[in-house]
mmCIF file of C-alpha atoms and ligand atoms in Angstrom:
data_model
loop_
_atom_site.group_PDB
_atom_site.id
_atom_site.type_symbol
_atom_site.label_atom_id
_atom_site.label_comp_id
_atom_site.label_asym_id
_atom_site.label_seq_id
_atom_site.Cartn_x
_atom_site.Cartn_y
_atom_site.Cartn_z
ATOM 1 C CA MET A 98 101.548 87.136 41.260
ATOM 2 C CA THR A 99 103.636 89.890 42.856
ATOM 3 C CA GLU A 100 101.782 92.169 45.190
ATOM 4 C CA THR A 101 102.087 95.904 44.534
ATOM 5 C CA GLN A 102 102.577 98.265 47.468
ATOM 6 C CA THR A 103 100.998 101.554 46.399
ATOM 7 C CA PHE A 104 101.884 104.850 48.083
ATOM 8 C CA SER A 105 99.766 107.925 47.518
ATOM 9 C CA ILE A 106 101.738 111.177 47.442
ATOM 10 C CA ALA A 107 100.402 114.755 47.376
ATOM 11 C CA SER A 108 102.828 116.902 45.446
ATOM 12 C CA ILE A 109 102.881 120.663 46.137
ATOM 13 C CA PRO A 110 105.606 122.251 43.977
ATOM 14 C CA GLY A 111 104.715 125.797 45.188
ATOM 15 C CA ASP A 112 106.883 128.724 44.076
ATOM 16 C CA GLY A 113 110.123 129.478 42.236
ATOM 17 C CA ILE A 114 112.466 126.518 41.829
ATOM 18 C CA GLY A 115 109.982 124.356 43.775
ATOM 19 C CA GLY A 116 108.501 123.083 40.511
ATOM 20 C CA GLU A 117 111.756 121.921 38.958
ATOM 21 C CA VAL A 118 113.208 120.280 42.075
ATOM 22 C CA VAL A 119 109.939 118.473 42.857
ATOM 23 C CA ALA A 120 109.833 117.249 39.241
ATOM 24 C CA ALA A 121 113.401 115.934 39.735
ATOM 25 C CA GLY A 122 112.412 114.046 42.890
ATOM 26 C CA LEU A 123 109.335 112.569 41.211
ATOM 27 C CA ARG A 124 111.476 111.423 38.266
ATOM 28 C CA VAL A 125 113.679 109.536 40.751
ATOM 29 C CA LEU A 126 110.631 108.003 42.472
ATOM 30 C CA ASP A 127 109.338 106.965 39.074
ATOM 31 C CA THR A 128 112.648 105.153 38.505
ATOM 32 C CA VAL A 129 112.375 103.419 41.891
ATOM 33 C CA ALA A 130 108.898 102.193 40.894
ATOM 34 C CA LYS A 131 110.109 101.046 37.474
ATOM 35 C CA LEU A 132 113.067 99.149 38.938
ATOM 36 C CA SER A 133 110.803 97.427 41.468
ATOM 37 C CA GLU A 134 109.184 95.479 38.611
ATOM 38 C CA GLY A 135 105.666 96.031 39.832
ATOM 39 C CA THR A 136 106.215 95.645 43.573
ATOM 40 C CA ILE A 137 106.128 99.385 44.314
ATOM 41 C CA ALA A 138 103.889 102.096 42.835
ATOM 42 C CA PHE A 139 103.566 105.793 43.593
ATOM 43 C CA GLU A 140 100.275 107.585 42.901
ATOM 44 C CA ILE A 141 101.002 111.290 42.560
ATOM 45 C CA THR A 142 98.347 114.002 42.912
ATOM 46 C CA GLU A 143 99.573 117.511 42.210
ATOM 47 C CA TYR A 144 98.112 120.503 44.062
ATOM 48 C CA PRO A 145 98.660 123.906 42.404
ATOM 49 C CA TRP A 146 98.831 125.861 45.690
ATOM 50 C CA SER A 147 101.415 128.607 45.243
ATOM 51 C CA SER A 148 101.770 132.377 45.600
ATOM 52 C CA GLU A 149 100.355 132.823 42.097
ATOM 53 C CA TYR A 150 97.353 130.749 43.174
ATOM 54 C CA TYR A 151 97.060 132.920 46.325
ATOM 55 C CA LEU A 152 97.075 136.151 44.298
ATOM 56 C CA GLU A 153 94.318 134.748 42.105
ATOM 57 C CA HIS A 154 92.147 133.091 44.774
ATOM 58 C CA GLY A 155 92.979 134.926 48.005
ATOM 59 C CA HIS A 156 94.184 131.790 49.776
ATOM 60 C CA TYR A 157 96.887 129.161 49.463
ATOM 61 C CA VAL A 158 95.030 126.141 50.834
ATOM 62 C CA PRO A 159 91.397 126.098 49.664
ATOM 63 C CA GLU A 160 88.518 124.986 51.818
ATOM 64 C CA GLY A 161 88.627 121.217 52.193
ATOM 65 C CA GLY A 162 92.285 121.193 51.095
ATOM 66 C CA LEU A 163 93.657 119.791 54.345
ATOM 67 C CA GLU A 164 91.029 117.025 54.316
ATOM 68 C CA GLU A 165 92.199 116.099 50.816
ATOM 69 C CA LEU A 166 95.837 116.053 51.891
ATOM 70 C CA GLN A 167 94.936 113.827 54.789
ATOM 71 C CA GLY A 168 93.952 111.092 52.358
ATOM 72 C CA HIS A 169 97.567 110.737 51.144
ATOM 73 C CA ASP A 170 100.432 108.724 52.620
ATOM 74 C CA ALA A 171 102.841 111.669 52.375
ATOM 75 C CA ILE A 172 103.223 115.210 51.082
ATOM 76 C CA TYR A 173 106.118 116.208 48.818
ATOM 77 C CA PHE A 174 106.660 119.959 49.016
ATOM 78 C CA GLY A 175 108.818 122.316 46.930
ATOM 79 C CA ALA A 176 109.038 125.870 48.275
ATOM 80 C CA VAL A 177 106.929 128.896 49.069
ATOM 81 C CA GLY A 178 107.987 132.539 48.718
ATOM 82 C CA SER A 179 107.329 135.341 46.273
ATOM 83 C CA SER A 180 108.268 138.996 45.959
ATOM 84 C CA GLU A 181 104.558 139.752 45.485
ATOM 85 C CA VAL A 182 103.430 138.307 48.819
ATOM 86 C CA PRO A 183 104.865 139.231 52.247
ATOM 87 C CA ASP A 184 107.042 136.358 53.530
ATOM 88 C CA HIS A 185 104.999 135.884 56.708
ATOM 89 C CA THR A 186 101.795 135.613 54.657
ATOM 90 C CA SER A 187 103.214 132.927 52.345
ATOM 91 C CA LEU A 188 104.902 130.947 55.133
ATOM 92 C CA TRP A 189 101.803 130.919 57.343
ATOM 93 C CA GLY A 190 99.508 130.543 54.324
ATOM 94 C CA LEU A 191 101.046 127.344 52.982
ATOM 95 C CA ARG A 192 103.917 125.644 54.809
ATOM 96 C CA LEU A 193 102.831 126.340 58.389
ATOM 97 C CA ALA A 194 99.181 125.886 57.354
ATOM 98 C CA ILE A 195 100.105 122.224 56.807
ATOM 99 C CA THR A 196 102.802 121.459 59.412
ATOM 100 C CA GLN A 197 100.828 122.874 62.341
ATOM 101 C CA PRO A 198 97.347 121.304 61.902
ATOM 102 C CA PHE A 199 98.991 117.997 60.879
ATOM 103 C CA ASP A 200 101.078 118.109 64.079
ATOM 104 C CA GLN A 201 104.274 117.416 62.159
ATOM 105 C CA TRP A 202 106.179 118.133 65.345
ATOM 106 C CA ALA A 203 109.547 116.646 64.425
ATOM 107 C CA ASN A 204 111.534 118.287 61.638
ATOM 108 C CA ILE A 205 114.581 116.191 60.710
ATOM 109 C CA ARG A 206 117.390 117.854 58.788
ATOM 110 C CA PRO A 207 120.452 115.710 58.085
ATOM 111 C CA VAL A 208 123.682 117.572 57.314
ATOM 112 C CA THR A 209 125.418 115.384 54.764
ATOM 113 C CA PHE A 210 128.922 115.841 53.409
ATOM 114 C CA LEU A 211 129.097 114.423 49.875
ATOM 115 C CA PRO A 212 132.193 113.143 48.067
ATOM 116 C CA GLY A 213 133.435 115.543 45.398
ATOM 117 C CA VAL A 214 131.742 118.538 47.046
ATOM 118 C CA GLU A 215 134.074 121.114 48.514
ATOM 119 C CA SER A 216 133.137 122.288 51.990
ATOM 120 C CA PRO A 217 134.291 125.587 53.458
ATOM 121 C CA LEU A 218 135.196 123.517 56.548
ATOM 122 C CA ARG A 219 138.861 122.525 56.649
ATOM 123 C CA LYS A 220 137.982 119.462 58.719
ATOM 124 C CA ALA A 221 135.665 118.085 56.035
ATOM 125 C CA ASP A 222 138.662 116.916 54.004
ATOM 126 C CA ASP A 223 139.928 114.378 56.489
ATOM 127 C CA THR A 224 137.153 113.846 59.041
ATOM 128 C CA ASP A 225 133.954 111.866 58.671
ATOM 129 C CA LEU A 226 131.265 114.473 59.255
ATOM 130 C CA ASP A 227 127.621 113.563 59.484
ATOM 131 C CA TRP A 228 125.014 114.979 61.821
ATOM 132 C CA VAL A 229 121.262 115.520 62.037
ATOM 133 C CA VAL A 230 119.479 118.611 63.248
ATOM 134 C CA VAL A 231 116.194 117.728 64.984
ATOM 135 C CA ARG A 232 113.933 120.753 64.994
ATOM 136 C CA GLU A 233 110.938 121.190 67.289
ATOM 137 C CA ASN A 234 108.330 121.958 64.658
ATOM 138 C CA SER A 235 105.067 122.690 66.448
ATOM 139 C CA GLU A 236 105.587 125.465 68.993
ATOM 140 C CA GLY A 237 108.490 127.564 70.329
ATOM 141 C CA GLU A 238 109.127 130.800 68.470
ATOM 142 C CA TYR A 239 106.731 129.762 65.652
ATOM 143 C CA ALA A 240 103.680 129.503 67.910
ATOM 144 C CA GLY A 241 102.251 132.617 66.268
ATOM 145 C CA MET A 242 101.349 134.199 69.605
ATOM 146 C CA GLY A 243 101.439 137.946 70.108
ATOM 147 C CA GLY A 244 99.932 141.042 68.646
ATOM 148 C CA ARG A 245 100.465 144.501 67.193
ATOM 149 C CA ASN A 246 98.976 147.917 67.863
ATOM 150 C CA LEU A 247 98.158 146.842 71.369
ATOM 151 C CA SER A 248 96.582 150.129 72.313
ATOM 152 C CA GLY A 249 96.639 151.985 69.005
ATOM 153 C CA ARG A 250 99.414 154.339 70.139
ATOM 154 C CA GLY A 251 99.637 156.092 66.807
ATOM 155 C CA PRO A 252 102.364 156.539 64.185
ATOM 156 C CA GLY A 253 105.906 155.942 65.421
ATOM 157 C CA ASN A 254 104.698 154.357 68.662
ATOM 158 C CA GLU A 255 103.653 150.957 67.504
ATOM 159 C CA VAL A 256 104.229 148.021 69.832
ATOM 160 C CA ALA A 257 104.593 144.368 68.808
ATOM 161 C CA LEU A 258 104.732 141.310 71.027
ATOM 162 C CA GLN A 259 105.984 137.963 69.729
ATOM 163 C CA THR A 260 105.817 135.262 72.340
ATOM 164 C CA SER A 261 107.472 131.840 72.363
ATOM 165 C CA LEU A 262 105.479 128.917 73.635
ATOM 166 C CA HIS A 263 107.284 125.972 75.236
ATOM 167 C CA THR A 264 105.246 123.190 76.785
ATOM 168 C CA GLU A 265 106.675 120.372 78.856
ATOM 169 C CA LYS A 266 104.924 117.850 76.583
ATOM 170 C CA GLY A 267 106.270 119.579 73.444
ATOM 171 C CA CYS A 268 109.832 119.607 74.816
ATOM 172 C CA GLU A 269 109.590 116.024 76.013
ATOM 173 C CA ARG A 270 108.392 114.505 72.742
ATOM 174 C CA ILE A 271 111.059 116.147 70.581
ATOM 175 C CA ILE A 272 113.862 115.420 73.079
ATOM 176 C CA ARG A 273 112.783 111.775 73.348
ATOM 177 C CA PHE A 274 112.686 111.620 69.523
ATOM 178 C CA ALA A 275 116.284 112.907 69.418
ATOM 179 C CA PHE A 276 117.462 110.289 71.928
ATOM 180 C CA ASP A 277 115.723 107.477 70.046
ATOM 181 C CA LEU A 278 117.335 108.676 66.822
ATOM 182 C CA ALA A 279 120.766 108.855 68.483
ATOM 183 C CA ARG A 280 120.433 105.209 69.517
ATOM 184 C CA THR A 281 120.173 104.209 65.837
ATOM 185 C CA ARG A 282 123.395 106.022 64.894
ATOM 186 C CA ALA A 283 127.069 105.071 65.058
ATOM 187 C CA VAL A 284 127.813 107.983 67.418
ATOM 188 C CA LYS A 285 125.243 107.897 70.206
ATOM 189 C CA LYS A 286 125.210 111.488 71.332
ATOM 190 C CA VAL A 287 122.562 114.225 71.685
ATOM 191 C CA SER A 288 123.500 117.907 71.884
ATOM 192 C CA SER A 289 120.682 120.069 73.224
ATOM 193 C CA VAL A 290 120.671 123.730 72.190
ATOM 194 C CA THR A 291 118.971 126.612 74.027
ATOM 195 C CA LYS A 292 119.563 130.161 75.154
ATOM 196 C CA SER A 293 118.562 129.534 78.737
ATOM 197 C CA ASN A 294 120.960 132.075 80.215
ATOM 198 C CA ALA A 295 118.946 134.891 78.624
ATOM 199 C CA GLN A 296 115.518 133.258 78.261
ATOM 200 C CA GLN A 297 114.869 132.080 81.752
ATOM 201 C CA TYR A 298 111.380 130.570 81.406
ATOM 202 C CA GLY A 299 110.803 128.513 78.265
ATOM 203 C CA MET A 300 114.404 127.569 77.629
ATOM 204 C CA VAL A 301 115.068 126.650 81.249
ATOM 205 C CA LEU A 302 112.016 124.372 81.057
ATOM 206 C CA TRP A 303 113.587 122.786 77.930
ATOM 207 C CA ASP A 304 116.919 122.295 79.769
ATOM 208 C CA GLU A 305 115.178 120.674 82.744
ATOM 209 C CA VAL A 306 113.205 118.294 80.524
ATOM 210 C CA PHE A 307 116.434 117.412 78.675
ATOM 211 C CA THR A 308 118.205 116.558 81.950
ATOM 212 C CA ARG A 309 115.249 114.440 83.098
ATOM 213 C CA ILE A 310 114.920 112.479 79.833
ATOM 214 C CA ALA A 311 118.693 111.976 79.555
ATOM 215 C CA LYS A 312 118.569 109.841 82.718
ATOM 216 C CA GLU A 313 116.491 107.270 80.803
ATOM 217 C CA TYR A 314 119.120 107.055 78.040
ATOM 218 C CA ARG A 315 122.323 106.364 79.987
ATOM 219 C CA ASP A 316 123.878 104.749 76.895
ATOM 220 C CA VAL A 317 123.653 108.077 74.995
ATOM 221 C CA GLU A 318 126.225 110.819 75.588
ATOM 222 C CA THR A 319 124.742 114.283 76.162
ATOM 223 C CA GLU A 320 125.684 117.938 76.238
ATOM 224 C CA SER A 321 123.751 121.203 76.645
ATOM 225 C CA VAL A 322 125.126 124.080 74.606
ATOM 226 C CA LEU A 323 123.981 127.679 74.167
ATOM 227 C CA VAL A 324 122.940 128.503 70.604
ATOM 228 C CA ASP A 325 125.750 131.031 70.082
ATOM 229 C CA ALA A 326 128.362 128.524 71.235
ATOM 230 C CA MET A 327 126.751 125.831 69.050
ATOM 231 C CA SER A 328 127.092 128.069 65.970
ATOM 232 C CA ALA A 329 130.825 128.243 66.646
ATOM 233 C CA LYS A 330 130.960 124.504 67.291
ATOM 234 C CA PHE A 331 129.358 123.734 63.906
ATOM 235 C CA VAL A 332 132.381 125.423 62.333
ATOM 236 C CA LEU A 333 135.187 124.561 64.743
ATOM 237 C CA HIS A 334 134.298 121.089 66.090
ATOM 238 C CA PRO A 335 131.779 119.506 63.704
ATOM 239 C CA GLU A 336 133.281 116.096 64.472
ATOM 240 C CA ASP A 337 131.747 116.342 67.990
ATOM 241 C CA LEU A 338 128.175 116.328 66.635
ATOM 242 C CA SER A 339 125.723 113.514 65.972
ATOM 243 C CA VAL A 340 122.149 114.553 66.862
ATOM 244 C CA VAL A 341 121.496 118.225 67.601
ATOM 245 C CA VAL A 342 118.064 118.998 69.072
ATOM 246 C CA ALA A 343 116.793 122.568 69.262
ATOM 247 C CA SER A 344 113.733 124.791 69.243
ATOM 248 C CA ASN A 345 111.880 125.758 66.074
ATOM 249 C CA LEU A 346 113.864 128.954 65.392
ATOM 250 C CA HIS A 347 117.295 127.866 66.628
ATOM 251 C CA ALA A 348 117.214 124.624 64.648
ATOM 252 C CA ASP A 349 116.009 126.437 61.516
ATOM 253 C CA ILE A 350 119.018 128.754 61.636
ATOM 254 C CA LEU A 351 121.501 126.030 62.592
ATOM 255 C CA SER A 352 120.389 123.706 59.800
ATOM 256 C CA ASP A 353 120.960 126.425 57.165
ATOM 257 C CA LEU A 354 124.417 126.920 58.630
ATOM 258 C CA GLY A 355 124.959 123.158 58.502
ATOM 259 C CA SER A 356 123.934 122.845 54.861
ATOM 260 C CA ALA A 357 126.099 125.832 53.867
ATOM 261 C CA LEU A 358 129.029 124.133 55.617
ATOM 262 C CA ALA A 359 128.282 120.933 53.704
ATOM 263 C CA GLY A 360 128.666 122.934 50.480
ATOM 264 C CA SER A 361 125.346 124.529 49.566
ATOM 265 C CA LEU A 362 121.802 125.155 50.712
ATOM 266 C CA GLY A 363 120.741 123.201 47.630
ATOM 267 C CA LEU A 364 121.946 119.934 49.212
ATOM 268 C CA ALA A 365 119.884 119.910 52.357
ATOM 269 C CA ALA A 366 116.921 117.572 52.856
ATOM 270 C CA SER A 367 114.190 117.718 55.428
ATOM 271 C CA ALA A 368 111.289 115.652 56.777
ATOM 272 C CA ASN A 369 108.383 117.142 58.768
ATOM 273 C CA LEU A 370 107.165 114.112 60.657
ATOM 274 C CA ASN A 371 104.005 113.287 62.534
ATOM 275 C CA PRO A 372 105.645 110.285 64.204
ATOM 276 C CA GLU A 373 102.319 108.865 65.447
ATOM 277 C CA LYS A 374 101.166 108.717 61.795
ATOM 278 C CA ARG A 375 97.804 110.312 62.630
ATOM 279 C CA PHE A 376 98.522 112.698 59.728
ATOM 280 C CA PRO A 377 100.701 112.412 56.619
ATOM 281 C CA SER A 378 104.257 113.674 57.001
ATOM 282 C CA MET A 379 105.728 116.260 54.640
ATOM 283 C CA PHE A 380 109.085 116.074 52.861
ATOM 284 C CA GLU A 381 110.800 119.145 51.400
ATOM 285 C CA PRO A 382 114.228 120.547 50.619
ATOM 286 C CA VAL A 383 115.492 123.003 53.246
ATOM 287 C CA HIS A 384 116.040 125.736 50.658
ATOM 288 C CA GLY A 385 113.388 128.214 49.564
ATOM 289 C CA SER A 386 112.059 129.348 46.222
ATOM 290 C CA ALA A 387 115.429 130.882 45.119
ATOM 291 C CA PRO A 388 113.877 133.657 42.988
ATOM 292 C CA ASP A 389 117.345 134.680 41.731
ATOM 293 C CA ILE A 390 117.665 131.451 39.692
ATOM 294 C CA ALA A 391 114.001 130.456 39.256
ATOM 295 C CA GLY A 392 112.946 129.532 35.731
ATOM 296 C CA GLN A 393 116.508 128.958 34.495
ATOM 297 C CA GLY A 394 116.566 125.194 35.052
ATOM 298 C CA VAL A 395 119.895 125.372 36.893
ATOM 299 C CA SER A 396 118.829 124.652 40.476
ATOM 300 C CA ASN A 397 120.461 121.866 42.442
ATOM 301 C CA PRO A 398 117.911 119.036 42.810
ATOM 302 C CA ILE A 399 119.904 117.067 45.436
ATOM 303 C CA GLY A 400 118.077 118.534 48.478
ATOM 304 C CA ALA A 401 114.707 117.618 46.961
ATOM 305 C CA ILE A 402 115.845 114.164 45.811
ATOM 306 C CA SER A 403 117.326 113.420 49.259
ATOM 307 C CA SER A 404 114.027 114.530 50.788
ATOM 308 C CA ALA A 405 112.273 111.960 48.578
ATOM 309 C CA SER A 406 114.652 109.337 49.981
ATOM 310 C CA LEU A 407 113.617 110.358 53.527
ATOM 311 C CA MET A 408 110.016 109.806 52.397
ATOM 312 C CA LEU A 409 110.895 106.266 51.287
ATOM 313 C CA ASP A 410 112.488 105.653 54.703
ATOM 314 C CA GLN A 411 109.162 106.610 56.260
ATOM 315 C CA PHE A 412 107.311 104.239 53.920
ATOM 316 C CA GLY A 413 109.599 101.453 55.174
ATOM 317 C CA LEU A 414 111.438 101.288 51.813
ATOM 318 C CA THR A 415 114.831 101.678 53.491
ATOM 319 C CA ALA A 416 116.851 99.744 50.899
ATOM 320 C CA GLU A 417 115.461 101.875 48.074
ATOM 321 C CA ALA A 418 116.134 105.054 50.112
ATOM 322 C CA LEU A 419 119.723 103.954 50.652
ATOM 323 C CA GLN A 420 120.184 103.318 46.945
ATOM 324 C CA ILE A 421 119.071 106.877 46.151
ATOM 325 C CA ARG A 422 121.604 108.269 48.621
ATOM 326 C CA GLN A 423 124.294 106.038 47.129
ATOM 327 C CA ALA A 424 123.393 107.213 43.613
ATOM 328 C CA ILE A 425 123.753 110.857 44.721
ATOM 329 C CA GLU A 426 127.177 110.099 46.249
ATOM 330 C CA ASN A 427 128.336 108.328 43.093
ATOM 331 C CA VAL A 428 127.297 111.294 40.952
ATOM 332 C CA THR A 429 128.983 113.984 43.065
ATOM 333 C CA GLY A 430 131.970 111.681 43.620
ATOM 334 C CA ALA A 431 132.372 111.435 39.819
ATOM 335 C CA GLY A 432 132.607 115.236 39.669
ATOM 336 C CA ILE A 433 129.140 115.787 38.164
ATOM 337 C CA LEU A 434 128.026 118.912 40.026
ATOM 338 C CA PRO A 435 125.421 121.652 39.657
ATOM 339 C CA ARG A 436 126.315 125.330 39.449
ATOM 340 C CA ASP A 437 125.943 126.130 43.156
ATOM 341 C CA LEU A 438 128.648 123.523 43.835
ATOM 342 C CA GLY A 439 131.017 124.873 41.199
ATOM 343 C CA GLY A 440 129.964 122.511 38.391
ATOM 344 C CA ASP A 441 128.101 123.133 35.160
ATOM 345 C CA SER A 442 125.324 120.525 35.154
ATOM 346 C CA ASN A 443 121.784 121.852 35.052
ATOM 347 C CA THR A 444 118.808 120.465 36.978
ATOM 348 C CA LEU A 445 117.835 117.965 34.294
ATOM 349 C CA GLU A 446 121.398 116.744 33.758
ATOM 350 C CA MET A 447 121.898 116.240 37.506
ATOM 351 C CA THR A 448 118.611 114.357 37.736
ATOM 352 C CA GLU A 449 119.379 112.091 34.776
ATOM 353 C CA ALA A 450 122.870 111.370 36.162
ATOM 354 C CA ILE A 451 121.327 110.305 39.486
ATOM 355 C CA VAL A 452 118.703 108.192 37.687
ATOM 356 C CA ALA A 453 121.441 106.475 35.621
ATOM 357 C CA GLN A 454 123.421 105.714 38.784
ATOM 358 C CA LEU A 455 120.314 104.355 40.461
ATOM 359 C CA GLU A 456 119.780 101.999 37.539
ATOM 360 C CA ALA A 457 123.441 100.932 37.631
ATOM 361 C CA ILE A 458 123.388 100.301 41.395
ATOM 362 C CA HIS A 459 120.143 98.381 41.057
ATOM 363 C CA ALA A 460 121.589 96.210 38.281
ATOM 364 C CA GLN A 461 124.424 95.205 40.632
ATOM 365 C CA THR A 462 122.333 94.695 43.781
ATOM 366 C CA PRO A 463 118.579 94.609 43.337
ATOM 367 C CA VAL A 464 116.972 95.564 46.636
ATOM 368 C CA PRO A 465 115.336 92.713 48.570
ATOM 369 C CA SER A 466 111.801 93.991 48.043
ATOM 370 C CA THR A 467 112.200 93.689 44.277
ATOM 371 C CA VAL A 468 113.403 90.088 44.227
ATOM 372 C CA LYS A 469 110.430 88.429 45.904
HETATM 373 P P1 LIG B 126 112.675 132.239 49.974
HETATM 374 O O1 LIG B 126 112.129 133.611 50.190
HETATM 375 O O2 LIG B 126 111.752 131.376 49.195
HETATM 376 O O3 LIG B 126 113.170 131.592 51.248
HETATM 377 P P2 LIG B 126 115.426 132.959 49.438
HETATM 378 O O4 LIG B 126 116.150 133.390 48.197
HETATM 379 O O5 LIG B 126 115.349 133.902 50.584
HETATM 380 O O6 LIG B 126 113.974 132.439 49.020
HETATM 381 P P3 LIG B 126 116.551 130.409 49.269
HETATM 382 O O7 LIG B 126 115.589 130.073 48.234
HETATM 383 O O8 LIG B 126 116.786 129.366 50.307
HETATM 384 O O9 LIG B 126 116.137 131.692 50.035
HETATM 385 O O10 LIG B 126 117.921 130.789 48.555
HETATM 386 C C1 LIG B 126 119.068 131.334 49.205
HETATM 387 C C2 LIG B 126 120.223 131.328 48.192
HETATM 388 O O11 LIG B 126 120.623 129.970 47.945
HETATM 389 C C3 LIG B 126 119.862 131.917 46.825
HETATM 390 O O12 LIG B 126 120.950 132.630 46.305
HETATM 391 C C4 LIG B 126 119.570 130.697 45.999
HETATM 392 O O13 LIG B 126 119.813 130.895 44.612
HETATM 393 C C5 LIG B 126 120.486 129.643 46.577
HETATM 394 N N1 LIG B 126 119.833 128.324 46.462
HETATM 395 C C6 LIG B 126 118.838 127.861 47.230
HETATM 396 N N2 LIG B 126 118.441 126.650 46.824
HETATM 397 C C7 LIG B 126 119.199 126.340 45.760
HETATM 398 C C8 LIG B 126 119.246 125.216 44.883
HETATM 399 N N3 LIG B 126 118.433 124.150 45.040
HETATM 400 N N4 LIG B 126 120.138 125.248 43.866
HETATM 401 C C9 LIG B 126 120.962 126.287 43.712
HETATM 402 N N5 LIG B 126 120.971 127.367 44.500
HETATM 403 C C10 LIG B 126 120.097 127.406 45.519
#
């Protein structure tokens, strides 16, 4: 009798193209389960929390919703954003309403250059480029601290304060995470990003913690770079990068730049991790709801499918995760591309091409867990 490992996944497609890219990722997971011949199963529970749901019910996450999510091994998230709800209401109402209470303090965003995908970077043609942005995901500029109308000064005189919060513990855990990640990679280097010349309190604390922790990782090369200089470096010297660790806001901006340099926002994957596993982690493409193409079935599902592969990594299914990434590379390498990458394949066609590759790869080399 083969034993089945069952993983329970909460799926939250959310808004816009979230539904179609999450469906694509689940189709791939379904294939992984099928190919495992009974050794792996995924139990999917879908939650309808979206902006439409908010407009109807007055909230994104209902009472008891977080407790329900907590019962799952992972959360698979699409996107949130709608023209009918202010962006800060939808972001705080759904995405941050999960990442913050579940202390998903490490947000991992690999920047992957795929074969067959043209990058605006000249160097991408003849240089092996591959880096990971590690985003502090629990505090910094997204701490939600501040206020408006401090003394009701009347029309035209409003005052708003938005404060960043940097704690030594928060800096230390994400910087340590980046060093540990660097040790697992071919190029053992961590680049720390701040703006400590202008922001002399929080970001100087970050720099000091980085210098202190670096002393414990003498085998890892380090550099500290200001965020403006790092933006230029992404474009001019991407070959110098391996792990880039930055605050919540800086890393959010840099990872969008990274995925655009890799070819499209539609490619980028992301994992919001609670490394201690006290809470489920959440996996989502970096892109948003893309209202301009929503409902047309033409979105690029690669970011969402790669995010599902990061979820398998977290489940310990590393061979299966690798096979998904290989299947994606085979598909783009064969010139099968979605519209945002200059091709003409729609979401379903891209997904089926990746599924077919996964089956072909599996037929050649079944992963160890499936040949017990
Ligand atoms: P939101 O408010 O939800 O963040 P947005 O439009 O501001 O939405 P994105 O959804 O990230 O931000 O989209 C930015 C641009 O990238 C849009 O033109 C969108 O069509 C494109 N884009 C994003 N994701 C994809 C994808 N998966 N496939 C194709 N194009 C995409």
